[in-house]
Amino acid sequence: SYGILVPDMSAQDDYDGTRITGEDEELAEAICRMFLDREKMAFYADKAGERTQSYLPCKYRRDLVRILNGIVS
């Protein structure tokens, strides 16, 4: 587990800061929960560090090609 799942944001680009959707509120609530729970924040900070150590551009490309080929086939 490297993060917290939140619902997809709208497929429509919306840069109007005055329009707050339910998805925006759910994301904000998840961020607030993270900041309020220091143990959870430390856990995911460590996980983020682990993830950066395993990231390799060539592996990312290979995995992306595999996924896209699976979608197209």
JSON list of N, CA and C in Angstrom, two decimals:
[
{"chain": "A", "resi": 1, "resn": "SER", "atom": "N", "xyz": [0.85, -1.19, 0.00]},
{"chain": "A", "resi": 1, "resn": "SER", "atom": "CA", "xyz": [0.00, 0.00, 0.00]},
{"chain": "A", "resi": 1, "resn": "SER", "atom": "C", "xyz": [0.88, 1.24, 0.00]},
{"chain": "A", "resi": 2, "resn": "TYR", "atom": "N", "xyz": [0.73, 2.07, -1.02]},
{"chain": "A", "resi": 2, "resn": "TYR", "atom": "CA", "xyz": [1.55, 3.28, -1.13]},
{"chain": "A", "resi": 2, "resn": "TYR", "atom": "C", "xyz": [0.74, 4.55, -1.01]},
{"chain": "A", "resi": 3, "resn": "GLY", "atom": "N", "xyz": [-0.55, 4.46, -0.75]},
{"chain": "A", "resi": 3, "resn": "GLY", "atom": "CA", "xyz": [-1.35, 5.68, -0.67]},
{"chain": "A", "resi": 3, "resn": "GLY", "atom": "C", "xyz": [-2.76, 5.38, -0.24]},
{"chain": "A", "resi": 4, "resn": "ILE", "atom": "N", "xyz": [-3.56, 6.42, -0.26]},
{"chain": "A", "resi": 4, "resn": "ILE", "atom": "CA", "xyz": [-4.96, 6.32, 0.13]},
{"chain": "A", "resi": 4, "resn": "ILE", "atom": "C", "xyz": [-5.81, 6.53, -1.11]},
{"chain": "A", "resi": 5, "resn": "LEU", "atom": "N", "xyz": [-6.75, 5.64, -1.33]},
{"chain": "A", "resi": 5, "resn": "LEU", "atom": "CA", "xyz": [-7.61, 5.75, -2.50]},
{"chain": "A", "resi": 5, "resn": "LEU", "atom": "C", "xyz": [-8.73, 6.74, -2.25]},
{"chain": "A", "resi": 6, "resn": "VAL", "atom": "N", "xyz": [-8.95, 7.59, -3.22]},
{"chain": "A", "resi": 6, "resn": "VAL", "atom": "CA", "xyz": [-10.08, 8.51, -3.20]},
{"chain": "A", "resi": 6, "resn": "VAL", "atom": "C", "xyz": [-10.79, 8.34, -4.54]},
{"chain": "A", "resi": 7, "resn": "PRO", "atom": "N", "xyz": [-12.06, 8.69, -4.62]},
{"chain": "A", "resi": 7, "resn": "PRO", "atom": "CA", "xyz": [-12.78, 8.55, -5.90]},
{"chain": "A", "resi": 7, "resn": "PRO", "atom": "C", "xyz": [-12.12, 9.37, -7.01]},
{"chain": "A", "resi": 8, "resn": "ASP", "atom": "N", "xyz": [-12.30, 8.90, -8.24]},
{"chain": "A", "resi": 8, "resn": "ASP", "atom": "CA", "xyz": [-11.81, 9.67, -9.39]},
{"chain": "A", "resi": 8, "resn": "ASP", "atom": "C", "xyz": [-12.42, 11.06, -9.37]},
{"chain": "A", "resi": 9, "resn": "MET", "atom": "N", "xyz": [-11.61, 12.01, -9.79]},
{"chain": "A", "resi": 9, "resn": "MET", "atom": "CA", "xyz": [-12.12, 13.36, -9.97]},
{"chain": "A", "resi": 9, "resn": "MET", "atom": "C", "xyz": [-12.89, 13.38, -11.28]},
{"chain": "A", "resi": 10, "resn": "SER", "atom": "N", "xyz": [-13.60, 14.44, -11.53]},
{"chain": "A", "resi": 10, "resn": "SER", "atom": "CA", "xyz": [-14.39, 14.57, -12.75]},
{"chain": "A", "resi": 10, "resn": "SER", "atom": "C", "xyz": [-13.49, 14.47, -13.98]},
{"chain": "A", "resi": 11, "resn": "ALA", "atom": "N", "xyz": [-14.00, 13.88, -15.02]},
{"chain": "A", "resi": 11, "resn": "ALA", "atom": "CA", "xyz": [-13.25, 13.79, -16.28]},
{"chain": "A", "resi": 11, "resn": "ALA", "atom": "C", "xyz": [-13.16, 15.16, -16.95]},
{"chain": "A", "resi": 12, "resn": "GLN", "atom": "N", "xyz": [-14.01, 16.06, -16.55]},
{"chain": "A", "resi": 12, "resn": "GLN", "atom": "CA", "xyz": [-14.05, 17.42, -17.11]},
{"chain": "A", "resi": 12, "resn": "GLN", "atom": "C", "xyz": [-13.04, 18.30, -16.37]},
{"chain": "A", "resi": 13, "resn": "ASP", "atom": "N", "xyz": [-12.11, 18.94, -17.11]},
{"chain": "A", "resi": 13, "resn": "ASP", "atom": "CA", "xyz": [-11.19, 19.89, -16.49]},
{"chain": "A", "resi": 13, "resn": "ASP", "atom": "C", "xyz": [-11.99, 21.07, -15.95]},
{"chain": "A", "resi": 14, "resn": "ASP", "atom": "N", "xyz": [-11.71, 21.45, -14.71]},
{"chain": "A", "resi": 14, "resn": "ASP", "atom": "CA", "xyz": [-12.44, 22.56, -14.08]},
{"chain": "A", "resi": 14, "resn": "ASP", "atom": "C", "xyz": [-11.46, 23.33, -13.22]},
{"chain": "A", "resi": 15, "resn": "TYR", "atom": "N", "xyz": [-11.10, 24.52, -13.67]},
{"chain": "A", "resi": 15, "resn": "TYR", "atom": "CA", "xyz": [-10.14, 25.34, -12.94]},
{"chain": "A", "resi": 15, "resn": "TYR", "atom": "C", "xyz": [-10.82, 26.50, -12.22]},
{"chain": "A", "resi": 16, "resn": "ASP", "atom": "N", "xyz": [-12.13, 26.41, -12.06]},
{"chain": "A", "resi": 16, "resn": "ASP", "atom": "CA", "xyz": [-12.89, 27.45, -11.36]},
{"chain": "A", "resi": 16, "resn": "ASP", "atom": "C", "xyz": [-12.84, 27.14, -9.87]},
{"chain": "A", "resi": 17, "resn": "GLY", "atom": "N", "xyz": [-12.06, 27.91, -9.13]},
{"chain": "A", "resi": 17, "resn": "GLY", "atom": "CA", "xyz": [-11.89, 27.67, -7.71]},
{"chain": "A", "resi": 17, "resn": "GLY", "atom": "C", "xyz": [-13.13, 27.91, -6.88]},
{"chain": "A", "resi": 18, "resn": "THR", "atom": "N", "xyz": [-14.14, 28.53, -7.47]},
{"chain": "A", "resi": 18, "resn": "THR", "atom": "CA", "xyz": [-15.38, 28.77, -6.72]},
{"chain": "A", "resi": 18, "resn": "THR", "atom": "C", "xyz": [-16.34, 27.59, -6.80]},
{"chain": "A", "resi": 19, "resn": "ARG", "atom": "N", "xyz": [-16.07, 26.64, -7.70]},
{"chain": "A", "resi": 19, "resn": "ARG", "atom": "CA", "xyz": [-16.94, 25.48, -7.87]},
{"chain": "A", "resi": 19, "resn": "ARG", "atom": "C", "xyz": [-16.33, 24.29, -7.14]},
{"chain": "A", "resi": 20, "resn": "ILE", "atom": "N", "xyz": [-16.94, 23.89, -6.04]},
{"chain": "A", "resi": 20, "resn": "ILE", "atom": "CA", "xyz": [-16.44, 22.78, -5.23]},
{"chain": "A", "resi": 20, "resn": "ILE", "atom": "C", "xyz": [-17.38, 21.59, -5.41]},
{"chain": "A", "resi": 21, "resn": "THR", "atom": "N", "xyz": [-16.83, 20.49, -5.90]},
{"chain": "A", "resi": 21, "resn": "THR", "atom": "CA", "xyz": [-17.64, 19.29, -6.14]},
{"chain": "A", "resi": 21, "resn": "THR", "atom": "C", "xyz": [-17.53, 18.34, -4.95]},
{"chain": "A", "resi": 22, "resn": "GLY", "atom": "N", "xyz": [-18.37, 17.33, -4.95]},
{"chain": "A", "resi": 22, "resn": "GLY", "atom": "CA", "xyz": [-18.28, 16.29, -3.92]},
{"chain": "A", "resi": 22, "resn": "GLY", "atom": "C", "xyz": [-16.93, 15.59, -3.94]},
{"chain": "A", "resi": 23, "resn": "GLU", "atom": "N", "xyz": [-16.39, 15.38, -5.14]},
{"chain": "A", "resi": 23, "resn": "GLU", "atom": "CA", "xyz": [-15.08, 14.75, -5.26]},
{"chain": "A", "resi": 23, "resn": "GLU", "atom": "C", "xyz": [-14.00, 15.63, -4.64]},
{"chain": "A", "resi": 24, "resn": "ASP", "atom": "N", "xyz": [-14.10, 16.96, -4.86]},
{"chain": "A", "resi": 24, "resn": "ASP", "atom": "CA", "xyz": [-13.16, 17.89, -4.25]},
{"chain": "A", "resi": 24, "resn": "ASP", "atom": "C", "xyz": [-13.21, 17.78, -2.73]},
{"chain": "A", "resi": 25, "resn": "GLU", "atom": "N", "xyz": [-14.42, 17.72, -2.19]},
{"chain": "A", "resi": 25, "resn": "GLU", "atom": "CA", "xyz": [-14.59, 17.64, -0.74]},
{"chain": "A", "resi": 25, "resn": "GLU", "atom": "C", "xyz": [-14.02, 16.33, -0.19]},
{"chain": "A", "resi": 26, "resn": "GLU", "atom": "N", "xyz": [-14.24, 15.22, -0.90]},
{"chain": "A", "resi": 26, "resn": "GLU", "atom": "CA", "xyz": [-13.71, 13.93, -0.43]},
{"chain": "A", "resi": 26, "resn": "GLU", "atom": "C", "xyz": [-12.19, 13.93, -0.43]},
{"chain": "A", "resi": 27, "resn": "LEU", "atom": "N", "xyz": [-11.59, 14.51, -1.46]},
{"chain": "A", "resi": 27, "resn": "LEU", "atom": "CA", "xyz": [-10.13, 14.59, -1.51]},
{"chain": "A", "resi": 27, "resn": "LEU", "atom": "C", "xyz": [-9.62, 15.46, -0.36]},
{"chain": "A", "resi": 28, "resn": "ALA", "atom": "N", "xyz": [-10.25, 16.61, -0.13]},
{"chain": "A", "resi": 28, "resn": "ALA", "atom": "CA", "xyz": [-9.84, 17.50, 0.95]},
{"chain": "A", "resi": 28, "resn": "ALA", "atom": "C", "xyz": [-9.96, 16.80, 2.31]},
{"chain": "A", "resi": 29, "resn": "GLU", "atom": "N", "xyz": [-11.03, 16.04, 2.50]},
{"chain": "A", "resi": 29, "resn": "GLU", "atom": "CA", "xyz": [-11.22, 15.32, 3.76]},
{"chain": "A", "resi": 29, "resn": "GLU", "atom": "C", "xyz": [-10.13, 14.26, 3.96]},
{"chain": "A", "resi": 30, "resn": "ALA", "atom": "N", "xyz": [-9.75, 13.57, 2.89]},
{"chain": "A", "resi": 30, "resn": "ALA", "atom": "CA", "xyz": [-8.69, 12.57, 2.98]},
{"chain": "A", "resi": 30, "resn": "ALA", "atom": "C", "xyz": [-7.36, 13.23, 3.34]},
{"chain": "A", "resi": 31, "resn": "ILE", "atom": "N", "xyz": [-7.09, 14.39, 2.74]},
{"chain": "A", "resi": 31, "resn": "ILE", "atom": "CA", "xyz": [-5.86, 15.12, 3.06]},
{"chain": "A", "resi": 31, "resn": "ILE", "atom": "C", "xyz": [-5.87, 15.56, 4.51]},
{"chain": "A", "resi": 32, "resn": "CYS", "atom": "N", "xyz": [-7.00, 16.08, 4.99]},
{"chain": "A", "resi": 32, "resn": "CYS", "atom": "CA", "xyz": [-7.10, 16.51, 6.39]},
{"chain": "A", "resi": 32, "resn": "CYS", "atom": "C", "xyz": [-6.90, 15.34, 7.34]},
{"chain": "A", "resi": 33, "resn": "ARG", "atom": "N", "xyz": [-7.51, 14.19, 7.03]},
{"chain": "A", "resi": 33, "resn": "ARG", "atom": "CA", "xyz": [-7.33, 13.01, 7.89]},
{"chain": "A", "resi": 33, "resn": "ARG", "atom": "C", "xyz": [-5.86, 12.62, 7.97]},
{"chain": "A", "resi": 34, "resn": "MET", "atom": "N", "xyz": [-5.17, 12.74, 6.84]},
{"chain": "A", "resi": 34, "resn": "MET", "atom": "CA", "xyz": [-3.75, 12.40, 6.82]},
{"chain": "A", "resi": 34, "resn": "MET", "atom": "C", "xyz": [-2.97, 13.35, 7.73]},
{"chain": "A", "resi": 35, "resn": "PHE", "atom": "N", "xyz": [-3.23, 14.64, 7.64]},
{"chain": "A", "resi": 35, "resn": "PHE", "atom": "CA", "xyz": [-2.50, 15.61, 8.46]},
{"chain": "A", "resi": 35, "resn": "PHE", "atom": "C", "xyz": [-2.81, 15.45, 9.94]},
{"chain": "A", "resi": 36, "resn": "LEU", "atom": "N", "xyz": [-4.01, 15.02, 10.27]},
{"chain": "A", "resi": 36, "resn": "LEU", "atom": "CA", "xyz": [-4.41, 14.91, 11.67]},
{"chain": "A", "resi": 36, "resn": "LEU", "atom": "C", "xyz": [-3.92, 13.61, 12.32]},
{"chain": "A", "resi": 37, "resn": "ASP", "atom": "N", "xyz": [-3.54, 12.64, 11.53]},
{"chain": "A", "resi": 37, "resn": "ASP", "atom": "CA", "xyz": [-3.08, 11.35, 12.05]},
{"chain": "A", "resi": 37, "resn": "ASP", "atom": "C", "xyz": [-1.58, 11.23, 11.77]},
{"chain": "A", "resi": 38, "resn": "ARG", "atom": "N", "xyz": [-0.77, 11.64, 12.73]},
{"chain": "A", "resi": 38, "resn": "ARG", "atom": "CA", "xyz": [0.68, 11.67, 12.53]},
{"chain": "A", "resi": 38, "resn": "ARG", "atom": "C", "xyz": [1.26, 10.28, 12.24]},
{"chain": "A", "resi": 39, "resn": "GLU", "atom": "N", "xyz": [0.69, 9.26, 12.87]},
{"chain": "A", "resi": 39, "resn": "GLU", "atom": "CA", "xyz": [1.18, 7.91, 12.63]},
{"chain": "A", "resi": 39, "resn": "GLU", "atom": "C", "xyz": [0.92, 7.49, 11.18]},
{"chain": "A", "resi": 40, "resn": "LYS", "atom": "N", "xyz": [-0.27, 7.78, 10.69]},
{"chain": "A", "resi": 40, "resn": "LYS", "atom": "CA", "xyz": [-0.60, 7.47, 9.30]},
{"chain": "A", "resi": 40, "resn": "LYS", "atom": "C", "xyz": [0.27, 8.28, 8.35]},
{"chain": "A", "resi": 41, "resn": "MET", "atom": "N", "xyz": [0.49, 9.56, 8.67]},
{"chain": "A", "resi": 41, "resn": "MET", "atom": "CA", "xyz": [1.30, 10.41, 7.81]},
{"chain": "A", "resi": 41, "resn": "MET", "atom": "C", "xyz": [2.74, 9.88, 7.75]},
{"chain": "A", "resi": 42, "resn": "ALA", "atom": "N", "xyz": [3.29, 9.46, 8.90]},
{"chain": "A", "resi": 42, "resn": "ALA", "atom": "CA", "xyz": [4.65, 8.91, 8.92]},
{"chain": "A", "resi": 42, "resn": "ALA", "atom": "C", "xyz": [4.72, 7.61, 8.13]},
{"chain": "A", "resi": 43, "resn": "PHE", "atom": "N", "xyz": [3.69, 6.76, 8.26]},
{"chain": "A", "resi": 43, "resn": "PHE", "atom": "CA", "xyz": [3.66, 5.50, 7.54]},
{"chain": "A", "resi": 43, "resn": "PHE", "atom": "C", "xyz": [3.73, 5.74, 6.03]},
{"chain": "A", "resi": 44, "resn": "TYR", "atom": "N", "xyz": [2.88, 6.64, 5.53]},
{"chain": "A", "resi": 44, "resn": "TYR", "atom": "CA", "xyz": [2.84, 6.89, 4.09]},
{"chain": "A", "resi": 44, "resn": "TYR", "atom": "C", "xyz": [4.05, 7.68, 3.61]},
{"chain": "A", "resi": 45, "resn": "ALA", "atom": "N", "xyz": [4.65, 8.48, 4.48]},
{"chain": "A", "resi": 45, "resn": "ALA", "atom": "CA", "xyz": [5.90, 9.15, 4.11]},
{"chain": "A", "resi": 45, "resn": "ALA", "atom": "C", "xyz": [6.99, 8.11, 3.89]},
{"chain": "A", "resi": 46, "resn": "ASP", "atom": "N", "xyz": [7.06, 7.12, 4.77]},
{"chain": "A", "resi": 46, "resn": "ASP", "atom": "CA", "xyz": [8.03, 6.03, 4.59]},
{"chain": "A", "resi": 46, "resn": "ASP", "atom": "C", "xyz": [7.75, 5.26, 3.30]},
{"chain": "A", "resi": 47, "resn": "LYS", "atom": "N", "xyz": [6.48, 4.97, 3.05]},
{"chain": "A", "resi": 47, "resn": "LYS", "atom": "CA", "xyz": [6.11, 4.25, 1.83]},
{"chain": "A", "resi": 47, "resn": "LYS", "atom": "C", "xyz": [6.49, 5.04, 0.58]},
{"chain": "A", "resi": 48, "resn": "ALA", "atom": "N", "xyz": [6.30, 6.35, 0.63]},
{"chain": "A", "resi": 48, "resn": "ALA", "atom": "CA", "xyz": [6.67, 7.19, -0.52]},
{"chain": "A", "resi": 48, "resn": "ALA", "atom": "C", "xyz": [8.17, 7.11, -0.76]},
{"chain": "A", "resi": 49, "resn": "GLY", "atom": "N", "xyz": [8.94, 7.12, 0.32]},
{"chain": "A", "resi": 49, "resn": "GLY", "atom": "CA", "xyz": [10.39, 6.98, 0.18]},
{"chain": "A", "resi": 49, "resn": "GLY", "atom": "C", "xyz": [10.77, 5.64, -0.43]},
{"chain": "A", "resi": 50, "resn": "GLU", "atom": "N", "xyz": [10.11, 4.57, 0.01]},
{"chain": "A", "resi": 50, "resn": "GLU", "atom": "CA", "xyz": [10.36, 3.25, -0.57]},
{"chain": "A", "resi": 50, "resn": "GLU", "atom": "C", "xyz": [10.03, 3.23, -2.06]},
{"chain": "A", "resi": 51, "resn": "ARG", "atom": "N", "xyz": [8.94, 3.85, -2.41]},
{"chain": "A", "resi": 51, "resn": "ARG", "atom": "CA", "xyz": [8.49, 3.86, -3.81]},
{"chain": "A", "resi": 51, "resn": "ARG", "atom": "C", "xyz": [9.50, 4.58, -4.69]},
{"chain": "A", "resi": 52, "resn": "THR", "atom": "N", "xyz": [10.07, 5.67, -4.20]},
{"chain": "A", "resi": 52, "resn": "THR", "atom": "CA", "xyz": [11.05, 6.40, -5.02]},
{"chain": "A", "resi": 52, "resn": "THR", "atom": "C", "xyz": [12.29, 5.55, -5.26]},
{"chain": "A", "resi": 53, "resn": "GLN", "atom": "N", "xyz": [12.62, 4.66, -4.32]},
{"chain": "A", "resi": 53, "resn": "GLN", "atom": "CA", "xyz": [13.80, 3.82, -4.49]},
{"chain": "A", "resi": 53, "resn": "GLN", "atom": "C", "xyz": [13.59, 2.73, -5.54]},
{"chain": "A", "resi": 54, "resn": "SER", "atom": "N", "xyz": [12.34, 2.35, -5.75]},
{"chain": "A", "resi": 54, "resn": "SER", "atom": "CA", "xyz": [12.07, 1.28, -6.72]},
{"chain": "A", "resi": 54, "resn": "SER", "atom": "C", "xyz": [11.68, 1.81, -8.10]},
{"chain": "A", "resi": 55, "resn": "TYR", "atom": "N", "xyz": [11.60, 3.13, -8.24]},
{"chain": "A", "resi": 55, "resn": "TYR", "atom": "CA", "xyz": [11.18, 3.70, -9.53]},
{"chain": "A", "resi": 55, "resn": "TYR", "atom": "C", "xyz": [12.34, 3.69, -10.51]},
{"chain": "A", "resi": 56, "resn": "LEU", "atom": "N", "xyz": [12.11, 3.11, -11.66]},
{"chain": "A", "resi": 56, "resn": "LEU", "atom": "CA", "xyz": [13.08, 3.13, -12.75]},
{"chain": "A", "resi": 56, "resn": "LEU", "atom": "C", "xyz": [12.32, 3.50, -14.02]},
{"chain": "A", "resi": 57, "resn": "PRO", "atom": "N", "xyz": [12.78, 4.52, -14.74]},
{"chain": "A", "resi": 57, "resn": "PRO", "atom": "CA", "xyz": [12.06, 4.93, -15.96]},
{"chain": "A", "resi": 57, "resn": "PRO", "atom": "C", "xyz": [11.84, 3.80, -16.95]},
{"chain": "A", "resi": 58, "resn": "CYS", "atom": "N", "xyz": [12.82, 2.93, -17.13]},
{"chain": "A", "resi": 58, "resn": "CYS", "atom": "CA", "xyz": [12.67, 1.83, -18.11]},
{"chain": "A", "resi": 58, "resn": "CYS", "atom": "C", "xyz": [11.59, 0.85, -17.65]},
{"chain": "A", "resi": 59, "resn": "LYS", "atom": "N", "xyz": [11.51, 0.59, -16.33]},
{"chain": "A", "resi": 59, "resn": "LYS", "atom": "CA", "xyz": [10.47, -0.30, -15.82]},
{"chain": "A", "resi": 59, "resn": "LYS", "atom": "C", "xyz": [9.10, 0.34, -15.97]},
{"chain": "A", "resi": 60, "resn": "TYR", "atom": "N", "xyz": [9.02, 1.64, -15.71]},
{"chain": "A", "resi": 60, "resn": "TYR", "atom": "CA", "xyz": [7.75, 2.36, -15.86]},
{"chain": "A", "resi": 60, "resn": "TYR", "atom": "C", "xyz": [7.27, 2.25, -17.31]},
{"chain": "A", "resi": 61, "resn": "ARG", "atom": "N", "xyz": [8.18, 2.47, -18.26]},
{"chain": "A", "resi": 61, "resn": "ARG", "atom": "CA", "xyz": [7.83, 2.39, -19.68]},
{"chain": "A", "resi": 61, "resn": "ARG", "atom": "C", "xyz": [7.35, 0.99, -20.04]},
{"chain": "A", "resi": 62, "resn": "ARG", "atom": "N", "xyz": [8.09, -0.01, -19.59]},
{"chain": "A", "resi": 62, "resn": "ARG", "atom": "CA", "xyz": [7.75, -1.41, -19.89]},
{"chain": "A", "resi": 62, "resn": "ARG", "atom": "C", "xyz": [6.36, -1.76, -19.33]},
{"chain": "A", "resi": 63, "resn": "ASP", "atom": "N", "xyz": [6.11, -1.35, -18.08]},
{"chain": "A", "resi": 63, "resn": "ASP", "atom": "CA", "xyz": [4.81, -1.63, -17.47]},
{"chain": "A", "resi": 63, "resn": "ASP", "atom": "C", "xyz": [3.68, -0.89, -18.18]},
{"chain": "A", "resi": 64, "resn": "LEU", "atom": "N", "xyz": [3.94, 0.35, -18.56]},
{"chain": "A", "resi": 64, "resn": "LEU", "atom": "CA", "xyz": [2.92, 1.14, -19.26]},
{"chain": "A", "resi": 64, "resn": "LEU", "atom": "C", "xyz": [2.58, 0.51, -20.61]},
{"chain": "A", "resi": 65, "resn": "VAL", "atom": "N", "xyz": [3.59, 0.09, -21.35]},
{"chain": "A", "resi": 65, "resn": "VAL", "atom": "CA", "xyz": [3.36, -0.56, -22.64]},
{"chain": "A", "resi": 65, "resn": "VAL", "atom": "C", "xyz": [2.56, -1.84, -22.44]},
{"chain": "A", "resi": 66, "resn": "ARG", "atom": "N", "xyz": [2.89, -2.62, -21.41]},
{"chain": "A", "resi": 66, "resn": "ARG", "atom": "CA", "xyz": [2.17, -3.87, -21.13]},
{"chain": "A", "resi": 66, "resn": "ARG", "atom": "C", "xyz": [0.70, -3.57, -20.83]},
{"chain": "A", "resi": 67, "resn": "ILE", "atom": "N", "xyz": [0.45, -2.56, -20.01]},
{"chain": "A", "resi": 67, "resn": "ILE", "atom": "CA", "xyz": [-0.93, -2.20, -19.66]},
{"chain": "A", "resi": 67, "resn": "ILE", "atom": "C", "xyz": [-1.70, -1.72, -20.88]},
{"chain": "A", "resi": 68, "resn": "LEU", "atom": "N", "xyz": [-1.09, -0.84, -21.66]},
{"chain": "A", "resi": 68, "resn": "LEU", "atom": "CA", "xyz": [-1.76, -0.31, -22.85]},
{"chain": "A", "resi": 68, "resn": "LEU", "atom": "C", "xyz": [-2.02, -1.40, -23.88]},
{"chain": "A", "resi": 69, "resn": "ASN", "atom": "N", "xyz": [-1.08, -2.31, -24.04]},
{"chain": "A", "resi": 69, "resn": "ASN", "atom": "CA", "xyz": [-1.30, -3.43, -24.96]},
{"chain": "A", "resi": 69, "resn": "ASN", "atom": "C", "xyz": [-2.47, -4.28, -24.50]},
{"chain": "A", "resi": 70, "resn": "GLY", "atom": "N", "xyz": [-2.62, -4.44, -23.20]},
{"chain": "A", "resi": 70, "resn": "GLY", "atom": "CA", "xyz": [-3.74, -5.20, -22.66]},
{"chain": "A", "resi": 70, "resn": "GLY", "atom": "C", "xyz": [-5.07, -4.52, -22.91]},
{"chain": "A", "resi": 71, "resn": "ILE", "atom": "N", "xyz": [-5.08, -3.20, -22.92]},
{"chain": "A", "resi": 71, "resn": "ILE", "atom": "CA", "xyz": [-6.31, -2.45, -23.17]},
{"chain": "A", "resi": 71, "resn": "ILE", "atom": "C", "xyz": [-6.69, -2.53, -24.64]},
{"chain": "A", "resi": 72, "resn": "VAL", "atom": "N", "xyz": [-5.71, -2.41, -25.51]},
{"chain": "A", "resi": 72, "resn": "VAL", "atom": "CA", "xyz": [-5.95, -2.38, -26.95]},
{"chain": "A", "resi": 72, "resn": "VAL", "atom": "C", "xyz": [-6.31, -3.76, -27.48]},
{"chain": "A", "resi": 73, "resn": "SER", "atom": "N", "xyz": [-5.73, -4.82, -26.92]},
{"chain": "A", "resi": 73, "resn": "SER", "atom": "CA", "xyz": [-5.97, -6.17, -27.44]},
{"chain": "A", "resi": 73, "resn": "SER", "atom": "C", "xyz": [-7.38, -6.63, -27.20]}
]
